[in-house]
Amino acid sequence: IPMENWKREMWFDETGLPWVIPSPNMPTAETAVVYPGQVLLEGTNISEGRGTTRPFEQFGAPWIDGFELTRRLNGLRLPGVVFREVWFTPTFSKYEGRRCGGCQIHVTDRNAFRAVRTTLHILNIVKEMRPDEFRFHADYFDRAAGTDIVRRGLERNEHPDAILTRLEPGLREFNARRQAYLLYGK
């Protein structure tokens, strides 16, 4: 059933509708912007911030130096995002009751921000900083990513952009197949 007064390029806050929390771990529209990438953290031993007031917007682990991670991530100058050092103690989920160092993601330009690309860079840097601690939960990560290409590429120390380039043919095929089913912006 087609909606009225909505266009595909609109962000939720541009609809004029109130945000209704779809999940306790999706408290804000800002969370929804970072979620497509940050959900991949569930397939690692990095806390995705569940058990805090900013799940998916902040991330870390007891063995991460938040200051160093923030410095390195901001040094990448990824489009549409800056990182802020954060320390948090989850009330449930990974590292419950333990102080974690990490970052909070601040999206500065939603149209330039690339959630999955950003998260792949996060994983790459954490893996470089703490190869002795960082771990994938391979089956879970691969299901969240939809393929093992991403994890295997990161394990081989491939640059995140090279991994994403390898995924492009499948994404183009999917986008072509979905065109017939789009109600808006065909």
mmCIF file of C-alpha atoms in Angstrom:
data_model
loop_
_atom_site.group_PDB
_atom_site.id
_atom_site.type_symbol
_atom_site.label_atom_id
_atom_site.label_comp_id
_atom_site.label_asym_id
_atom_site.label_seq_id
_atom_site.Cartn_x
_atom_site.Cartn_y
_atom_site.Cartn_z
ATOM 1 C CA ILE A 1 0.000 0.000 0.000
ATOM 2 C CA PRO A 2 1.695 3.220 -1.074
ATOM 3 C CA MET A 3 2.264 5.905 1.536
ATOM 4 C CA GLU A 4 1.447 9.544 1.021
ATOM 5 C CA ASN A 5 3.884 12.448 1.421
ATOM 6 C CA TRP A 6 7.000 10.263 1.571
ATOM 7 C CA LYS A 7 9.992 10.100 -0.746
ATOM 8 C CA ARG A 8 12.754 7.464 -0.717
ATOM 9 C CA GLU A 9 15.476 10.042 -0.037
ATOM 10 C CA MET A 10 13.808 11.285 3.177
ATOM 11 C CA TRP A 11 15.310 10.649 6.590
ATOM 12 C CA PHE A 12 12.869 9.701 9.331
ATOM 13 C CA ASP A 13 13.056 13.060 11.099
ATOM 14 C CA GLU A 14 12.081 14.721 7.803
ATOM 15 C CA THR A 15 8.686 12.996 7.885
ATOM 16 C CA GLY A 16 7.416 15.047 10.828
ATOM 17 C CA LEU A 17 6.401 11.833 12.597
ATOM 18 C CA PRO A 18 7.435 11.097 16.188
ATOM 19 C CA TRP A 19 10.127 8.452 16.714
ATOM 20 C CA VAL A 20 8.570 5.341 18.222
ATOM 21 C CA ILE A 21 11.233 3.062 19.681
ATOM 22 C CA PRO A 22 11.090 -0.191 17.655
ATOM 23 C CA SER A 23 13.464 -1.913 20.097
ATOM 24 C CA PRO A 24 15.043 -1.040 23.467
ATOM 25 C CA ASN A 25 18.344 -1.062 21.572
ATOM 26 C CA MET A 26 17.137 1.435 18.949
ATOM 27 C CA PRO A 27 16.299 4.421 21.175
ATOM 28 C CA THR A 28 16.815 7.216 18.634
ATOM 29 C CA ALA A 29 16.692 7.903 14.917
ATOM 30 C CA GLU A 30 20.456 8.539 15.177
ATOM 31 C CA THR A 31 20.890 4.935 16.318
ATOM 32 C CA ALA A 32 19.121 3.781 13.156
ATOM 33 C CA VAL A 33 21.648 5.689 11.020
ATOM 34 C CA VAL A 34 24.682 3.832 12.442
ATOM 35 C CA TYR A 35 22.991 0.452 12.988
ATOM 36 C CA PRO A 36 23.490 -1.011 9.468
ATOM 37 C CA GLY A 37 27.241 -1.065 10.086
ATOM 38 C CA GLN A 38 27.470 -1.337 13.843
ATOM 39 C CA VAL A 39 25.286 -4.446 13.947
ATOM 40 C CA LEU A 40 28.369 -6.283 12.664
ATOM 41 C CA LEU A 41 29.977 -5.752 16.091
ATOM 42 C CA GLU A 42 27.544 -8.333 17.459
ATOM 43 C CA GLY A 43 29.639 -10.907 15.595
ATOM 44 C CA THR A 44 32.810 -9.889 17.458
ATOM 45 C CA ASN A 45 33.989 -9.574 21.048
ATOM 46 C CA ILE A 46 33.594 -5.773 20.898
ATOM 47 C CA SER A 47 30.621 -4.426 22.849
ATOM 48 C CA GLU A 48 28.134 -2.741 20.542
ATOM 49 C CA GLY A 49 26.959 -0.667 23.500
ATOM 50 C CA ARG A 50 23.980 -2.798 24.526
ATOM 51 C CA GLY A 51 23.281 -2.147 28.177
ATOM 52 C CA THR A 52 23.994 1.578 27.780
ATOM 53 C CA THR A 53 21.845 4.548 26.817
ATOM 54 C CA ARG A 54 23.518 4.701 23.375
ATOM 55 C CA PRO A 55 23.608 1.173 21.932
ATOM 56 C CA PHE A 56 25.314 0.975 18.530
ATOM 57 C CA GLU A 57 26.328 4.640 18.782
ATOM 58 C CA GLN A 58 29.090 3.718 21.215
ATOM 59 C CA PHE A 59 31.284 0.667 21.226
ATOM 60 C CA GLY A 60 34.304 -0.688 23.028
ATOM 61 C CA ALA A 61 35.825 -3.341 25.271
ATOM 62 C CA PRO A 62 37.783 -3.486 28.544
ATOM 63 C CA TRP A 63 40.965 -4.083 26.536
ATOM 64 C CA ILE A 64 40.551 -1.073 24.182
ATOM 65 C CA ASP A 65 42.335 2.237 24.746
ATOM 66 C CA GLY A 66 39.535 4.638 23.809
ATOM 67 C CA PHE A 67 41.873 7.600 23.435
ATOM 68 C CA GLU A 68 44.150 5.805 20.950
ATOM 69 C CA LEU A 69 41.240 4.305 19.014
ATOM 70 C CA THR A 70 39.571 7.725 18.739
ATOM 71 C CA ARG A 71 42.800 9.323 17.552
ATOM 72 C CA ARG A 72 43.320 6.667 14.881
ATOM 73 C CA LEU A 73 39.715 6.654 13.649
ATOM 74 C CA ASN A 74 39.533 10.450 13.409
ATOM 75 C CA GLY A 75 42.859 10.333 11.548
ATOM 76 C CA LEU A 76 41.112 8.434 8.731
ATOM 77 C CA ARG A 77 38.859 11.442 8.075
ATOM 78 C CA LEU A 78 35.969 9.197 7.097
ATOM 79 C CA PRO A 79 33.155 11.154 5.436
ATOM 80 C CA GLY A 80 30.262 12.345 7.572
ATOM 81 C CA VAL A 81 31.533 11.102 10.932
ATOM 82 C CA VAL A 82 33.727 12.002 13.876
ATOM 83 C CA PHE A 83 34.560 9.869 16.895
ATOM 84 C CA ARG A 84 34.697 10.818 20.565
ATOM 85 C CA GLU A 85 36.497 8.864 23.256
ATOM 86 C CA VAL A 86 34.051 7.225 25.654
ATOM 87 C CA TRP A 87 34.182 4.979 28.702
ATOM 88 C CA PHE A 88 31.077 2.991 29.621
ATOM 89 C CA THR A 89 29.952 0.105 31.800
ATOM 90 C CA PRO A 90 27.200 -2.028 30.230
ATOM 91 C CA THR A 91 24.378 -3.023 32.588
ATOM 92 C CA PHE A 92 23.778 -6.185 30.508
ATOM 93 C CA SER A 93 25.144 -8.016 27.451
ATOM 94 C CA LYS A 94 28.856 -8.137 26.587
ATOM 95 C CA TYR A 95 31.133 -7.028 29.426
ATOM 96 C CA GLU A 96 28.233 -6.518 31.828
ATOM 97 C CA GLY A 97 29.492 -4.558 34.839
ATOM 98 C CA ARG A 98 32.958 -4.025 33.335
ATOM 99 C CA ARG A 99 34.370 -0.667 32.291
ATOM 100 C CA CYS A 100 34.947 -0.491 28.534
ATOM 101 C CA GLY A 101 37.073 1.965 26.581
ATOM 102 C CA GLY A 102 35.950 2.902 23.120
ATOM 103 C CA CYS A 103 34.316 5.554 20.989
ATOM 104 C CA GLN A 104 31.008 7.220 20.373
ATOM 105 C CA ILE A 105 30.086 7.776 16.741
ATOM 106 C CA HIS A 106 28.858 11.267 15.886
ATOM 107 C CA VAL A 107 27.380 11.416 12.393
ATOM 108 C CA THR A 108 27.953 14.924 11.075
ATOM 109 C CA ASP A 109 26.550 14.406 7.562
ATOM 110 C CA ARG A 110 24.044 11.574 7.133
ATOM 111 C CA ASN A 111 24.202 11.759 3.351
ATOM 112 C CA ALA A 112 27.981 11.363 3.256
ATOM 113 C CA PHE A 113 28.221 8.818 6.091
ATOM 114 C CA ARG A 114 28.639 5.169 5.066
ATOM 115 C CA ALA A 115 27.720 2.930 7.981
ATOM 116 C CA VAL A 116 29.188 -0.363 6.773
ATOM 117 C CA ARG A 117 32.383 1.221 5.449
ATOM 118 C CA THR A 118 32.859 3.037 8.754
ATOM 119 C CA THR A 119 32.398 -0.150 10.777
ATOM 120 C CA LEU A 120 34.857 -2.062 8.602
ATOM 121 C CA HIS A 121 37.438 0.631 9.340
ATOM 122 C CA ILE A 122 36.624 0.377 13.063
ATOM 123 C CA LEU A 123 37.140 -3.384 12.992
ATOM 124 C CA ASN A 124 40.332 -3.057 10.982
ATOM 125 C CA ILE A 125 41.882 -0.599 13.443
ATOM 126 C CA VAL A 126 40.797 -2.502 16.570
ATOM 127 C CA LYS A 127 42.261 -5.655 15.032
ATOM 128 C CA GLU A 128 45.539 -3.813 14.328
ATOM 129 C CA MET A 129 45.664 -2.322 17.827
ATOM 130 C CA ARG A 130 44.812 -5.488 19.745
ATOM 131 C CA PRO A 131 45.357 -8.614 17.622
ATOM 132 C CA ASP A 132 45.904 -10.543 20.860
ATOM 133 C CA GLU A 133 42.390 -9.706 22.121
ATOM 134 C CA PHE A 134 40.130 -9.109 19.105
ATOM 135 C CA ARG A 135 37.993 -12.065 17.991
ATOM 136 C CA PHE A 136 35.310 -12.760 15.431
ATOM 137 C CA HIS A 137 32.366 -15.039 16.228
ATOM 138 C CA ALA A 138 32.604 -16.281 12.655
ATOM 139 C CA ASP A 139 29.167 -17.850 12.132
ATOM 140 C CA TYR A 140 27.325 -14.907 13.687
ATOM 141 C CA PHE A 141 29.432 -12.294 11.905
ATOM 142 C CA ASP A 142 29.031 -13.980 8.525
ATOM 143 C CA ARG A 143 25.244 -14.172 8.955
ATOM 144 C CA ALA A 144 25.075 -10.483 9.869
ATOM 145 C CA ALA A 145 27.293 -9.567 6.897
ATOM 146 C CA GLY A 146 25.446 -11.933 4.554
ATOM 147 C CA THR A 147 28.731 -13.466 3.446
ATOM 148 C CA ASP A 148 32.095 -14.626 4.742
ATOM 149 C CA ILE A 149 33.901 -12.317 2.285
ATOM 150 C CA VAL A 150 33.973 -9.443 4.782
ATOM 151 C CA ARG A 151 35.374 -11.418 7.714
ATOM 152 C CA ARG A 152 37.883 -13.323 5.597
ATOM 153 C CA GLY A 153 39.075 -10.086 4.022
ATOM 154 C CA LEU A 154 39.582 -8.450 7.411
ATOM 155 C CA GLU A 155 41.370 -11.556 8.664
ATOM 156 C CA ARG A 156 43.753 -11.272 5.683
ATOM 157 C CA ASN A 157 44.329 -7.584 6.528
ATOM 158 C CA GLU A 158 42.687 -6.390 3.305
ATOM 159 C CA HIS A 159 41.827 -2.707 3.220
ATOM 160 C CA PRO A 160 38.108 -2.159 3.962
ATOM 161 C CA ASP A 161 37.601 -0.398 0.624
ATOM 162 C CA ALA A 162 39.042 -3.388 -1.246
ATOM 163 C CA ILE A 163 36.587 -5.665 0.568
ATOM 164 C CA LEU A 164 33.672 -3.403 -0.341
ATOM 165 C CA THR A 165 34.811 -3.292 -3.972
ATOM 166 C CA ARG A 166 34.654 -7.094 -4.094
ATOM 167 C CA LEU A 167 31.024 -6.921 -2.901
ATOM 168 C CA GLU A 168 29.917 -4.429 -5.571
ATOM 169 C CA PRO A 169 28.902 -6.933 -8.309
ATOM 170 C CA GLY A 170 26.468 -8.666 -5.937
ATOM 171 C CA LEU A 171 25.080 -5.327 -4.757
ATOM 172 C CA ARG A 172 24.534 -4.172 -8.339
ATOM 173 C CA GLU A 173 22.725 -7.428 -9.125
ATOM 174 C CA PHE A 174 20.511 -7.081 -6.049
ATOM 175 C CA ASN A 175 19.683 -3.442 -6.842
ATOM 176 C CA ALA A 176 18.702 -4.372 -10.393
ATOM 177 C CA ARG A 177 16.466 -7.244 -9.202
ATOM 178 C CA ARG A 178 14.703 -5.114 -6.573
ATOM 179 C CA GLN A 179 13.715 -2.331 -8.994
ATOM 180 C CA ALA A 180 10.515 -4.120 -10.030
ATOM 181 C CA TYR A 181 9.317 -4.176 -6.411
ATOM 182 C CA LEU A 182 9.964 -0.582 -5.375
ATOM 183 C CA LEU A 183 6.853 1.504 -4.795
ATOM 184 C CA TYR A 184 8.791 4.794 -4.564
ATOM 185 C CA GLY A 185 11.638 6.293 -6.553
ATOM 186 C CA LYS A 186 11.895 3.630 -9.251
#
